[in-house]
């Protein structure tokens, strides 16, 4: 119980340190000082067996380039943004803060150990001009785990100049520890609208009602249904890779369940949206959780502001005003399914 640290390698001439936070119940989280990357989140199943419920590379070296952003904090801007001067790192798009985004940066750390709660804060200064962004941004990302199976992420930031800021975490969840793909997982999202995407997965500025479509997750559906959907917005992307606009300011925003192991994940957030990404772009050739990586090995629930909000005046602004404090919190609570659970929000 408590927090341990271990130097596990070197990237870019700096030591990569893994921090493991453990609660009395055995619920634990391991994260790196590089990209705040979560490499392990151990939660019990209905038999009491602990499994890593997030995808993690078997080879440390794969985290240096981290082509799928496994487990990483994303910043300064999550999602796709029309570049217009920001560096291009996905065709004509600026994706996930750019090639030198927060996922590939080192952070300073500070820890607080408790009886039933452990906390680590990652902090760095993103200098003015980093990846084309204005202003010097002082950013802190705090992971807190609580014995009852809660992992909370709190983002705080301040800038000396007006600047865009829209962080998220890019962990891929697989509630049965990648014994199977996530296609059998059932997802419920409290959302009435999704953002319409163009052929490059860039938001068009329009929204689509979920009613009557395979985007309607208000009563839950398996992720396989989205993969098999004939809806052009889904068939192009091989399932969800879409921003869902959250319809409630508090309470549970999303529920992910796996009947095989009985684990349930509930997400709460004060973010305005959640990008659900089913891992259709995950490529073979990497080893994760002791197995060959395949598409649909994990699903991301990236709570964030609207992608492309920096360029789209119809979206809620993501500009952090000079001298103001940004604060956003997302929590993932792990529990075991109750027999009557229908996962309806
Ligand atoms: C793909 O479109 C998806 C993104 O949403 C995801 O974040 C990335 O892979 C890792 O580009």
Coordinates of C-alpha atoms and ligand atoms in Angstrom, one line a residue:
X1 CA 0.0 0.0 0.0
X2 CA 1.3 3.5 -0.8
X3 CA 3.5 4.7 -3.7
X4 CA 6.7 3.2 -5.0
X5 CA 8.9 4.4 -7.8
X6 CA 11.3 2.6 -10.2
X7 CA 13.6 3.9 -13.0
X8 CA 12.8 1.6 -15.9
X9 CA 14.7 3.1 -18.8
X10 CA 15.8 6.2 -20.7
X11 CA 14.0 8.2 -23.4
X12 CA 15.7 11.2 -25.1
X13 CA 18.5 11.1 -22.6
X14 CA 16.2 11.3 -19.6
X15 CA 15.2 8.7 -17.0
X16 CA 11.8 7.1 -17.4
X17 CA 10.4 6.5 -13.9
X18 CA 7.3 4.3 -13.2
X19 CA 5.2 5.2 -10.2
X20 CA 2.9 2.6 -8.7
X21 CA 0.1 3.8 -6.4
X22 CA -1.6 0.9 -4.5
X23 CA -4.7 0.9 -2.2
X24 CA -5.4 -1.6 0.6
X25 CA -8.0 -3.4 -1.6
X26 CA -5.3 -4.1 -4.2
X27 CA -6.7 -1.5 -6.6
X28 CA -3.6 0.1 -8.1
X29 CA -2.3 2.4 -10.9
X30 CA 1.1 2.6 -12.5
X31 CA 2.1 5.7 -14.5
X32 CA 5.3 7.1 -16.1
X33 CA 6.8 10.6 -15.8
X34 CA 6.8 10.5 -19.6
X35 CA 3.5 11.5 -21.0
X36 CA 1.8 10.7 -17.6
X37 CA 1.3 7.4 -19.4
X38 CA -0.8 4.9 -17.5
X39 CA 0.8 1.4 -18.0
X40 CA -1.3 -0.5 -15.5
X41 CA -4.7 -0.2 -13.7
X42 CA -5.3 -3.3 -11.7
X43 CA -9.0 -4.0 -10.8
X44 CA -10.6 -7.1 -9.4
X45 CA -13.2 -9.2 -11.4
X46 CA -16.1 -11.1 -9.9
X47 CA -13.8 -14.0 -8.8
X48 CA -11.5 -11.5 -7.0
X49 CA -8.8 -11.9 -9.8
X50 CA -6.9 -8.7 -10.6
X51 CA -6.2 -7.8 -14.2
X52 CA -4.8 -4.9 -16.0
X53 CA -7.9 -3.2 -17.5
X54 CA -5.9 -0.9 -19.8
X55 CA -3.8 -1.8 -22.8
X56 CA -0.1 -1.5 -22.1
X57 CA 2.9 -2.2 -24.4
X58 CA 5.0 -5.1 -23.3
X59 CA 8.1 -3.3 -24.7
X60 CA 9.0 0.0 -22.9
X61 CA 10.6 1.3 -26.1
X62 CA 7.2 1.3 -27.8
X63 CA 6.1 4.1 -25.5
X64 CA 8.7 6.5 -26.8
X65 CA 7.0 7.0 -30.1
X66 CA 3.6 5.6 -28.8
X67 CA 1.9 5.7 -32.2
X68 CA -1.6 5.0 -30.6
X69 CA -1.1 7.3 -27.6
X70 CA -1.6 4.3 -25.3
X71 CA -2.4 5.6 -21.7
X72 CA -1.0 9.1 -22.4
X73 CA -2.2 12.6 -21.4
X74 CA -3.1 14.5 -24.6
X75 CA -2.3 18.2 -25.0
X76 CA -2.4 21.1 -25.5
X77 CA -5.3 20.2 -27.8
X78 CA -7.0 16.7 -27.9
X79 CA -8.6 15.6 -31.1
X80 CA -8.2 17.0 -34.6
X81 CA -7.8 20.7 -35.3
X82 CA -7.6 22.4 -38.6
X83 CA -3.9 23.3 -38.6
X84 CA -3.8 26.9 -39.9
X85 CA -0.3 27.3 -38.6
X86 CA -0.2 24.5 -36.1
X87 CA 2.2 21.7 -37.1
X88 CA 0.7 19.0 -39.3
X89 CA 1.0 15.5 -37.9
X90 CA -1.9 13.7 -39.6
X91 CA -2.3 14.7 -43.3
X92 CA -3.6 18.3 -43.2
X93 CA -4.7 18.0 -39.6
X94 CA -3.1 18.9 -36.3
X95 CA -3.8 15.8 -34.1
X96 CA -3.5 15.4 -30.3
X97 CA -1.3 18.4 -29.7
X98 CA 1.2 17.6 -32.5
X99 CA 4.1 15.1 -32.7
X100 CA 5.7 16.8 -29.7
X101 CA 2.5 17.0 -27.7
X102 CA 2.2 16.2 -24.0
X103 CA 2.2 12.4 -24.7
X104 CA 5.9 12.7 -25.6
X105 CA 7.0 15.1 -22.9
X106 CA 8.6 14.6 -19.4
X107 CA 6.8 15.9 -16.3
X108 CA 8.0 16.6 -12.8
X109 CA 6.2 14.7 -10.1
X110 CA 4.9 15.2 -6.5
X111 CA 3.2 12.5 -4.5
X112 CA 0.8 12.3 -1.5
X113 CA 0.4 8.9 0.2
X114 CA -2.7 8.1 2.2
X115 CA -4.4 5.2 4.0
X116 CA -7.1 4.6 1.4
X117 CA -6.1 7.2 -1.2
X118 CA -2.9 7.8 -3.2
X119 CA -2.1 10.8 -5.4
X120 CA 0.5 11.8 -7.9
X121 CA 0.8 15.2 -9.6
X122 CA 2.6 15.5 -12.9
X123 CA 3.6 19.1 -13.8
X124 CA 5.5 20.8 -16.6
X125 CA 5.9 24.2 -18.3
X126 CA 4.9 24.2 -21.9
X127 CA 7.0 27.1 -23.3
X128 CA 5.5 29.7 -25.6
X129 CA 5.7 28.4 -29.2
X130 CA 5.8 24.7 -28.2
X131 CA 4.1 22.9 -31.1
X132 CA 3.0 26.4 -32.4
X133 CA 0.9 27.3 -29.4
X134 CA 0.9 30.9 -28.0
X135 CA 1.7 31.6 -24.4
X136 CA 3.7 29.8 -21.7
X137 CA 1.4 27.2 -20.1
X138 CA 1.9 25.9 -16.5
X139 CA 0.1 22.5 -16.5
X140 CA -0.6 20.0 -13.7
X141 CA -2.2 16.6 -14.2
X142 CA -3.2 14.8 -10.9
X143 CA -4.0 11.1 -10.7
X144 CA -5.8 10.1 -7.6
X145 CA -6.8 6.5 -6.8
X146 CA -9.2 5.6 -4.0
X147 CA -9.7 2.2 -2.3
X148 CA -13.2 1.8 -3.5
X149 CA -11.9 1.5 -7.1
X150 CA -11.9 5.1 -8.3
X151 CA -9.3 6.7 -10.6
X152 CA -9.7 10.5 -10.9
X153 CA -7.8 12.8 -13.3
X154 CA -7.7 16.5 -12.5
X155 CA -6.2 18.9 -15.0
X156 CA -5.2 22.4 -13.9
X157 CA -3.4 25.0 -16.0
X158 CA -2.6 28.7 -16.3
X159 CA -1.2 30.7 -19.2
X160 CA 0.4 34.2 -19.5
X161 CA -1.4 34.6 -22.9
X162 CA -4.7 33.6 -24.3
X163 CA -4.1 30.0 -25.6
X164 CA -6.2 27.0 -26.5
X165 CA -6.2 24.1 -24.0
X166 CA -8.2 20.9 -24.3
X167 CA -6.6 18.0 -22.5
X168 CA -7.7 14.4 -22.2
X169 CA -6.3 10.9 -21.3
X170 CA -6.0 8.3 -24.0
X171 CA -6.1 5.1 -22.1
X172 CA -7.6 2.1 -23.9
X173 CA -9.9 0.1 -21.6
X174 CA -10.5 -3.6 -21.9
X175 CA -12.4 -4.7 -18.8
X176 CA -11.4 -8.4 -19.2
X177 CA -7.7 -7.6 -19.4
X178 CA -7.6 -8.3 -23.2
X179 CA -8.8 -11.9 -22.9
X180 CA -11.0 -10.9 -25.8
X181 CA -11.5 -7.8 -28.0
X182 CA -13.8 -5.1 -26.7
X183 CA -16.5 -5.9 -29.3
X184 CA -18.5 -7.7 -26.6
X185 CA -18.3 -4.8 -24.2
X186 CA -21.6 -2.9 -23.7
X187 CA -21.4 0.9 -23.6
X188 CA -24.0 3.3 -22.4
X189 CA -23.4 7.1 -23.0
X190 CA -25.7 9.9 -21.7
X191 CA -25.7 11.8 -25.0
X192 CA -28.4 13.1 -27.4
X193 CA -26.0 14.4 -30.1
X194 CA -22.7 13.5 -31.8
X195 CA -20.5 15.8 -33.8
X196 CA -20.7 15.1 -37.6
X197 CA -17.3 14.2 -39.1
X198 CA -15.9 14.7 -42.6
X199 CA -13.9 12.2 -44.6
X200 CA -10.8 13.1 -42.6
X201 CA -12.6 12.7 -39.3
X202 CA -12.6 16.4 -38.8
X203 CA -15.7 17.9 -37.2
X204 CA -17.8 19.7 -39.9
X205 CA -19.3 22.0 -37.3
X206 CA -22.6 20.2 -37.5
X207 CA -24.2 17.9 -35.0
X208 CA -26.3 14.7 -35.5
X209 CA -29.2 13.6 -33.2
X210 CA -28.5 10.1 -32.0
X211 CA -32.2 9.2 -32.0
X212 CA -33.0 6.3 -34.3
X213 CA -29.3 5.7 -35.2
X214 CA -26.5 3.3 -34.0
X215 CA -25.1 6.3 -32.2
X216 CA -28.0 6.1 -29.6
X217 CA -26.2 4.6 -26.6
X218 CA -28.7 6.1 -24.0
X219 CA -29.9 2.5 -23.2
X220 CA -26.6 0.8 -24.0
X221 CA -25.4 -1.3 -26.9
X222 CA -22.5 -3.7 -27.6
X223 CA -19.6 -2.1 -29.5
X224 CA -19.9 -4.9 -32.1
X225 CA -23.1 -3.2 -33.2
X226 CA -21.2 0.0 -34.1
X227 CA -18.5 -2.0 -35.9
X228 CA -21.2 -3.7 -38.1
X229 CA -23.3 -0.6 -38.6
X230 CA -24.2 0.5 -42.2
X231 CA -24.4 4.1 -41.1
X232 CA -21.9 5.9 -43.4
X233 CA -20.6 7.9 -40.4
X234 CA -19.7 4.6 -38.7
X235 CA -18.8 2.3 -41.6
X236 CA -16.1 4.8 -42.7
X237 CA -14.4 4.6 -39.3
X238 CA -15.1 1.0 -38.5
X239 CA -17.2 1.9 -35.5
X240 CA -17.1 4.8 -33.0
X241 CA -14.3 7.4 -33.3
X242 CA -16.7 10.2 -32.6
X243 CA -17.2 13.0 -30.1
X244 CA -20.5 12.5 -28.1
X245 CA -21.9 15.7 -26.6
X246 CA -22.7 14.9 -23.0
X247 CA -26.3 15.8 -22.0
X248 CA -25.8 16.2 -18.3
X249 CA -23.5 18.4 -16.3
X250 CA -23.1 15.9 -13.4
X251 CA -23.7 12.3 -12.6
X252 CA -22.6 9.2 -14.6
X253 CA -21.8 10.2 -18.2
X254 CA -20.9 6.7 -19.5
X255 CA -21.0 3.1 -18.4
X256 CA -18.8 0.3 -19.9
X257 CA -19.6 -3.3 -19.0
X258 CA -18.2 -6.7 -19.8
X259 CA -20.4 -9.7 -19.0
X260 CA -17.4 -12.1 -19.2
X261 CA -15.6 -10.8 -16.2
X262 CA -18.4 -8.8 -14.5
X263 CA -16.4 -5.6 -14.3
X264 CA -18.2 -2.3 -14.7
X265 CA -16.6 1.1 -15.4
X266 CA -18.6 4.3 -14.7
X267 CA -17.2 7.6 -16.0
X268 CA -18.1 11.0 -14.6
X269 CA -16.7 14.2 -15.9
X270 CA -17.2 18.0 -16.1
X271 CA -16.0 18.0 -19.7
X272 CA -18.5 18.8 -22.4
X273 CA -17.9 15.8 -24.6
X274 CA -16.4 12.3 -24.7
X275 CA -14.7 10.9 -27.8
X276 CA -15.4 7.2 -27.9
X277 CA -12.7 5.5 -30.0
X278 CA -13.0 1.7 -30.4
X279 CA -9.4 1.1 -31.5
X280 CA -10.2 0.3 -35.1
X281 CA -6.8 1.8 -36.1
X282 CA -4.7 -0.3 -33.7
X283 CA -2.1 -2.2 -35.7
X284 CA -0.6 -5.7 -35.4
X285 CA 3.1 -5.8 -34.9
X286 CA 3.0 -4.7 -31.3
X287 CA 2.7 -6.7 -28.1
X288 CA 0.4 -5.5 -25.4
X289 CA -0.7 -7.2 -22.2
X290 CA 1.3 -10.3 -23.2
X291 CA -0.5 -10.7 -26.6
X292 CA -0.3 -9.5 -30.2
X293 CA -2.1 -6.1 -30.6
X294 CA -5.1 -6.2 -32.9
X295 CA -7.8 -3.7 -33.9
X296 CA -10.6 -3.4 -31.3
X297 CA -8.3 -4.5 -28.4
X298 CA -9.4 -1.6 -26.4
X299 CA -11.9 1.3 -26.2
X300 CA -11.0 4.9 -25.3
X301 CA -13.4 7.2 -23.4
X302 CA -11.6 10.5 -23.9
X303 CA -13.5 13.1 -21.9
X304 CA -12.6 16.6 -23.4
X305 CA -13.9 19.7 -25.0
X306 CA -15.1 19.6 -28.7
X307 CA -12.4 18.7 -31.2
X308 CA -11.6 21.6 -33.6
X309 CA -13.3 24.0 -31.2
X310 CA -10.2 26.2 -31.7
X311 CA -11.3 26.8 -35.3
X312 CA -15.0 26.3 -35.1
X313 CA -16.9 29.3 -33.7
X314 CA -20.1 27.2 -33.4
X315 CA -18.4 25.1 -30.7
X316 CA -17.9 26.0 -27.0
X317 CA -14.5 27.8 -26.8
X318 CA -11.4 26.0 -25.5
X319 CA -9.4 29.2 -25.2
X320 CA -7.9 29.7 -21.7
X321 CA -7.7 33.4 -21.0
X322 CA -4.4 34.8 -19.8
X323 CA -4.2 34.6 -16.0
X324 CA -7.3 32.4 -15.6
X325 CA -7.1 28.9 -14.1
X326 CA -8.4 25.9 -16.1
X327 CA -9.7 23.1 -14.0
X328 CA -11.4 19.9 -15.3
X329 CA -11.9 16.5 -13.6
X330 CA -12.8 13.1 -15.0
X331 CA -13.3 10.0 -12.8
X332 CA -13.4 6.3 -13.7
X333 CA -15.0 4.1 -11.1
X334 CA -14.6 0.3 -11.3
X335 CA -17.1 -2.0 -9.7
X336 CA -18.7 -5.4 -10.3
X337 CA -22.0 -5.8 -12.1
X338 CA -25.1 -6.3 -10.0
X339 CA -27.4 -9.0 -11.6
X340 CA -30.2 -6.5 -12.3
X341 CA -27.7 -4.0 -14.0
X342 CA -29.0 -3.0 -17.4
X343 CA -26.4 -0.2 -17.7
X344 CA -29.2 2.3 -18.5
X345 CA -28.4 5.9 -17.7
Ligands
LIG1 C1 -6.9 7.4 -34.9 O1 -9.0 8.5 -35.4 C2 -8.3 7.9 -34.3 C3 -8.0 8.9 -33.2 O2 -9.3 9.3 -32.7 C4 -7.2 8.2 -32.2 O3 -7.0 9.1 -31.1 C5 -5.8 7.8 -32.8 O4 -6.1 6.9 -33.9 C6 -4.9 7.1 -31.8 O5 -6.3 8.5 -35.6

